[in-house]
PDB file of C-alpha atoms in Angstrom:
ATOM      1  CA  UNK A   1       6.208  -4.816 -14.075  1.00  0.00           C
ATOM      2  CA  UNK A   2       6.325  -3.026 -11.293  1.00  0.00           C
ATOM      3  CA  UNK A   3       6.862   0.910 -11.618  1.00  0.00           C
ATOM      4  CA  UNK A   4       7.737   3.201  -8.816  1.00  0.00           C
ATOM      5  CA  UNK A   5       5.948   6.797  -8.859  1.00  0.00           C
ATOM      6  CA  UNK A   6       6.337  10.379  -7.570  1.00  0.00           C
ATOM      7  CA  UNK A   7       5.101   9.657  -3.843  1.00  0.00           C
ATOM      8  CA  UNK A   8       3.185  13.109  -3.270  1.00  0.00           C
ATOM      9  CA  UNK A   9       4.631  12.859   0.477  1.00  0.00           C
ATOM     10  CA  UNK A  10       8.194  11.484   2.413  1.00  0.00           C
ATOM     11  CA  UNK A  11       5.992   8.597   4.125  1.00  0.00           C
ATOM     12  CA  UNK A  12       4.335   7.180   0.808  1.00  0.00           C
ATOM     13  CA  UNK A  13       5.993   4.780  -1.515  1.00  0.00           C
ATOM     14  CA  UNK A  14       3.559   4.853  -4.511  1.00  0.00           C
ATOM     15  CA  UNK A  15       3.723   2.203  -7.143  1.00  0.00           C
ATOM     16  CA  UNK A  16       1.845   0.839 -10.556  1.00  0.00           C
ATOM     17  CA  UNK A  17       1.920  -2.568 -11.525  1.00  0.00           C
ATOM     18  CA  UNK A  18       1.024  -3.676 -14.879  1.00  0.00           C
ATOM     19  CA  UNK A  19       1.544  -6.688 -17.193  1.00  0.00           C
ATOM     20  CA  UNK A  20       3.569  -9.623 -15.628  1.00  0.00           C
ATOM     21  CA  UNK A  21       4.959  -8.854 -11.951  1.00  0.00           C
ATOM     22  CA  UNK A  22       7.632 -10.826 -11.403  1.00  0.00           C
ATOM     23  CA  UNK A  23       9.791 -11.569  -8.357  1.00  0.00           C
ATOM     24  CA  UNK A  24      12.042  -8.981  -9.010  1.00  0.00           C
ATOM     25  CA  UNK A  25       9.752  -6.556  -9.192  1.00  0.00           C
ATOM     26  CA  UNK A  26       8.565  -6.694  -6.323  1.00  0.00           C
ATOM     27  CA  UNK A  27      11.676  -6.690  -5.035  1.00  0.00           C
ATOM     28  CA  UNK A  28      12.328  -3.032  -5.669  1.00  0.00           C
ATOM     29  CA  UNK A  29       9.126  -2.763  -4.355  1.00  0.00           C
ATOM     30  CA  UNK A  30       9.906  -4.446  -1.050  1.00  0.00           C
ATOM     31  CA  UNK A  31      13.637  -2.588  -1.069  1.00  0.00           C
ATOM     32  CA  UNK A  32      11.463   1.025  -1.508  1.00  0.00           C
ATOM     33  CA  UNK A  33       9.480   0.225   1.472  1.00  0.00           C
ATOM     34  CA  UNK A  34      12.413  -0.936   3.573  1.00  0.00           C
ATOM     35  CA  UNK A  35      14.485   2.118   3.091  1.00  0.00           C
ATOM     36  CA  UNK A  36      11.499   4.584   3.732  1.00  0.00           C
ATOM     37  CA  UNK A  37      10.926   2.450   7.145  1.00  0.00           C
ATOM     38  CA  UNK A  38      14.894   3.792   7.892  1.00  0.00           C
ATOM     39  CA  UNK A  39      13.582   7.041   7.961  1.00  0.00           C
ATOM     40  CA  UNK A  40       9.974   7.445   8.432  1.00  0.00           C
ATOM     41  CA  UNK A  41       8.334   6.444  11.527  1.00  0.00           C
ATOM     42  CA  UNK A  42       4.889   5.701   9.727  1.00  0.00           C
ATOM     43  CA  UNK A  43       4.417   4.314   6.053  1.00  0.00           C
ATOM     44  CA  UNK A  44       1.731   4.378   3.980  1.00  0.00           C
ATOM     45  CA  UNK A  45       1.559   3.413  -0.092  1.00  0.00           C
ATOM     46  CA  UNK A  46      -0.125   3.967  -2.641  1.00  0.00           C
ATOM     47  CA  UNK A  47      -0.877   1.304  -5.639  1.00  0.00           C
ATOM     48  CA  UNK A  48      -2.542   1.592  -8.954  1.00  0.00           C
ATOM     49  CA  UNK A  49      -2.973  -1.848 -10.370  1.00  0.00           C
ATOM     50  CA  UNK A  50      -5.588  -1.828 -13.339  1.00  0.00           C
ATOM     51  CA  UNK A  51      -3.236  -3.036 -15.835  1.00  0.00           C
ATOM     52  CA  UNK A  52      -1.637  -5.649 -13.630  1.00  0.00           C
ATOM     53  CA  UNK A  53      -2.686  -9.232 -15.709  1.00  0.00           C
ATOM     54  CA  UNK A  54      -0.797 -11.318 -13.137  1.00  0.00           C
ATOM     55  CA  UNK A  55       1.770 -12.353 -10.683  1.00  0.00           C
ATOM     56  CA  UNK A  56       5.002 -15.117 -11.364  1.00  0.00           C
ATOM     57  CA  UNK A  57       4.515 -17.850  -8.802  1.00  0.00           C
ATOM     58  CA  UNK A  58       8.084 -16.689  -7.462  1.00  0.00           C
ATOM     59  CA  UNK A  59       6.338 -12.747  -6.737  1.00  0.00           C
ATOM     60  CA  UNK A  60       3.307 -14.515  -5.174  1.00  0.00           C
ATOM     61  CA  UNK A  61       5.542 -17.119  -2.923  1.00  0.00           C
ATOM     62  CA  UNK A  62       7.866 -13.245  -2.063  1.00  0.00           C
ATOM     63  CA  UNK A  63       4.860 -11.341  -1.622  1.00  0.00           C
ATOM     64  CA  UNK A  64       3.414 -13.903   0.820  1.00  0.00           C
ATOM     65  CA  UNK A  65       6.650 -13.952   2.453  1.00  0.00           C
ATOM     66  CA  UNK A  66       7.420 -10.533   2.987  1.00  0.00           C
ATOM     67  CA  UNK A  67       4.146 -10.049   3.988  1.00  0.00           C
ATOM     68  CA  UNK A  68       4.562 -12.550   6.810  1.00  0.00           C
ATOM     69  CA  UNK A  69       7.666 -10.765   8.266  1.00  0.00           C
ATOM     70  CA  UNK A  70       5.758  -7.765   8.484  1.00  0.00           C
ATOM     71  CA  UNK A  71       3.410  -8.618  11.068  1.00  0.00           C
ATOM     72  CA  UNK A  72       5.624  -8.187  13.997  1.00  0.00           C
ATOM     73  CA  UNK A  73       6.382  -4.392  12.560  1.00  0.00           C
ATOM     74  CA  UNK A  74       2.558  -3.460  11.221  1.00  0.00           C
ATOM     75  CA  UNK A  75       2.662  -0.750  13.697  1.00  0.00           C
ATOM     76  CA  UNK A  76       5.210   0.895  11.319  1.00  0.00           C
ATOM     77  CA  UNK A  77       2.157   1.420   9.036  1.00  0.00           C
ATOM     78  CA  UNK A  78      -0.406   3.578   8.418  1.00  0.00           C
ATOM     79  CA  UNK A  79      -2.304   3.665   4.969  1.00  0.00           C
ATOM     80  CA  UNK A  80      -2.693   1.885   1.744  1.00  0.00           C
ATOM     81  CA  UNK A  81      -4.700   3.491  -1.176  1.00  0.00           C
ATOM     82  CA  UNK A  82      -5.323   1.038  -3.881  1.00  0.00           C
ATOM     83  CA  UNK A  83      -6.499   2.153  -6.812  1.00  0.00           C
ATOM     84  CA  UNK A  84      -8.086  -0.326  -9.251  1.00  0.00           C
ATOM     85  CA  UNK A  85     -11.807  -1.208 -10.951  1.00  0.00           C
ATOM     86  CA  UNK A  86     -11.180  -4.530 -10.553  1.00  0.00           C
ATOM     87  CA  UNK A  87     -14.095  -6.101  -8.486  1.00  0.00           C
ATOM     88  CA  UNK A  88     -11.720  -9.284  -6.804  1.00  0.00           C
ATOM     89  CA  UNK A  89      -9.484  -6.124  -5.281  1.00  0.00           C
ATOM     90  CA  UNK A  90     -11.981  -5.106  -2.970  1.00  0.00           C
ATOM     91  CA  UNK A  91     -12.786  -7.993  -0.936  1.00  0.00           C
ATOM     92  CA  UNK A  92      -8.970  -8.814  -0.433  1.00  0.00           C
ATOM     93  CA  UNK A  93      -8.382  -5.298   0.493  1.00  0.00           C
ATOM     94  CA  UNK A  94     -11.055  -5.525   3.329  1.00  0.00           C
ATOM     95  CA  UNK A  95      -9.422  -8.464   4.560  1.00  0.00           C
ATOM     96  CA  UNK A  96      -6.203  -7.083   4.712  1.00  0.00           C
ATOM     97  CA  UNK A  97      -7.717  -3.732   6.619  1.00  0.00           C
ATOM     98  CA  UNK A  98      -8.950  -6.098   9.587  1.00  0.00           C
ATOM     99  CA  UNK A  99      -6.102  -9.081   9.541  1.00  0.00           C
ATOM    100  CA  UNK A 100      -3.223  -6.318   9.371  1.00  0.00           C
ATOM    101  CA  UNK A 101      -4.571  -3.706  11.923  1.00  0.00           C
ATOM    102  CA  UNK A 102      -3.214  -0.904  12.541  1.00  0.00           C
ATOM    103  CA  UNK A 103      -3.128  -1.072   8.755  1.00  0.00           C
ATOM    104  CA  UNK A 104      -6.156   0.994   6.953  1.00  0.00           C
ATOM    105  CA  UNK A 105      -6.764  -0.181   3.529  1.00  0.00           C
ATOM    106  CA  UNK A 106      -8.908   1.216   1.168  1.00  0.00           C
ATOM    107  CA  UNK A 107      -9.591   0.543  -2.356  1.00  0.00           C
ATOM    108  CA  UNK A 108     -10.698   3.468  -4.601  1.00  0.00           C
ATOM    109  CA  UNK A 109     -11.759   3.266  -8.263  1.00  0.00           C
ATOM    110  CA  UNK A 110      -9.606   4.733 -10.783  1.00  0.00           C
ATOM    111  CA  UNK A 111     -11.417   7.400 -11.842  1.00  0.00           C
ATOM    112  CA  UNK A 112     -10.995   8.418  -7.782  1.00  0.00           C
ATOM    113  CA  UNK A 113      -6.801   8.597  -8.286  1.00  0.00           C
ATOM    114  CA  UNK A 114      -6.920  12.313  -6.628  1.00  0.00           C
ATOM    115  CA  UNK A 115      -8.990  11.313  -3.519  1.00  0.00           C
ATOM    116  CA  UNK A 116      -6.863   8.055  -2.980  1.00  0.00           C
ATOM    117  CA  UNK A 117      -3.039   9.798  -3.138  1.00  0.00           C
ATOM    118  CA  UNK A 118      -5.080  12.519  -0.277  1.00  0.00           C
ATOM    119  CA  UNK A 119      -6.103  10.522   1.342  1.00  0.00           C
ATOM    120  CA  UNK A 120      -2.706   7.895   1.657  1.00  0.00           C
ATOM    121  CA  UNK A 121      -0.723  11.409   2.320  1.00  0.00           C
ATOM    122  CA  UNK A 122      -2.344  12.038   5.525  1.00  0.00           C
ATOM    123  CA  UNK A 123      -0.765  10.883   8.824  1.00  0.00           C
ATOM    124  CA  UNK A 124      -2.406  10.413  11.708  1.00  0.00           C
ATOM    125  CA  UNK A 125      -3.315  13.367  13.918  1.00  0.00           C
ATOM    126  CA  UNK A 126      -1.599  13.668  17.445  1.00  0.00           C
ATOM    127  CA  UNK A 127      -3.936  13.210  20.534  1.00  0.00           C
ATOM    128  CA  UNK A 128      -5.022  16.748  21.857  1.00  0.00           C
ATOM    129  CA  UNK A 129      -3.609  17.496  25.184  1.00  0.00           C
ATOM    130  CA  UNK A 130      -6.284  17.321  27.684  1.00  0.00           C
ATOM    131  CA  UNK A 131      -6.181  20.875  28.951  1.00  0.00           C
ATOM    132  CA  UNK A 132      -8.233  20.512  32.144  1.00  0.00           C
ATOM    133  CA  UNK A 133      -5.631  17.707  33.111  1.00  0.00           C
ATOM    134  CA  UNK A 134      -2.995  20.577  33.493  1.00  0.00           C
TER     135      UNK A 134
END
């Protein structure tokens, strides 16, 4: 199951999964990004997913796929804050941060929740103008 929670910021799309995720849900998941892309030049998202046991094959096969459209738009994001204390999580997570750049991903242990949803809320800072240009 796939639960969609307060995002803390208009760019985030924060999200727990727990139990069985199945295809659909992460289709609402997918269908929450998607919308926030309509409006928000830079997405980041937050996901807490210590209870998660497993994914369908369907969700894997739609996660895999989504995932692959993505790549042409990965500018479009920014951040993703995973929270978990599962140990497999954090070597995916650094493979994700350097296959996916500009994509920054970080995993944070759960009893780091606060520091993770700060950290996925902040956008990147604009480039100082470079006052002895002018």
């Amino acid at each position: 199951m796939i639960e969609l929670l307060p995002p803390g910021a208009d760019h985030v799309i924060a999200l727990r999964a727990s139990g069985q995720v199945s295809a659909d849900d992460l289709q609402q998941a997918i269908d929450a990004i998607e919308a926030l892309k309509k409006t928000q030049s830079r997405v980041s998202l937050y996901a807490e997913i210590d209870e998660m046991r497993w994914m369908t094959l369907t969700a894997i096969l739609r996660d895999l796929g989504y995932g692959l459209t993505q790549i042409g738009d990965i500018a479009h994001y920014h951040r993703a804050a995973v929270v978990t204390d599962r140990h497999w999580v954090r070597p995916l997570a650094k493979l994700e941060s350097r296959l996916f750049k500009p994509l920054e991903v970080r995993v944070f242990g759960t009893h780091h929740k606060d520091a993770a949803k700060e950290w996925v809320r902040q956008l990147p800072q604009a480039a100082a103008p470079d006052r002895a240009a002018g």
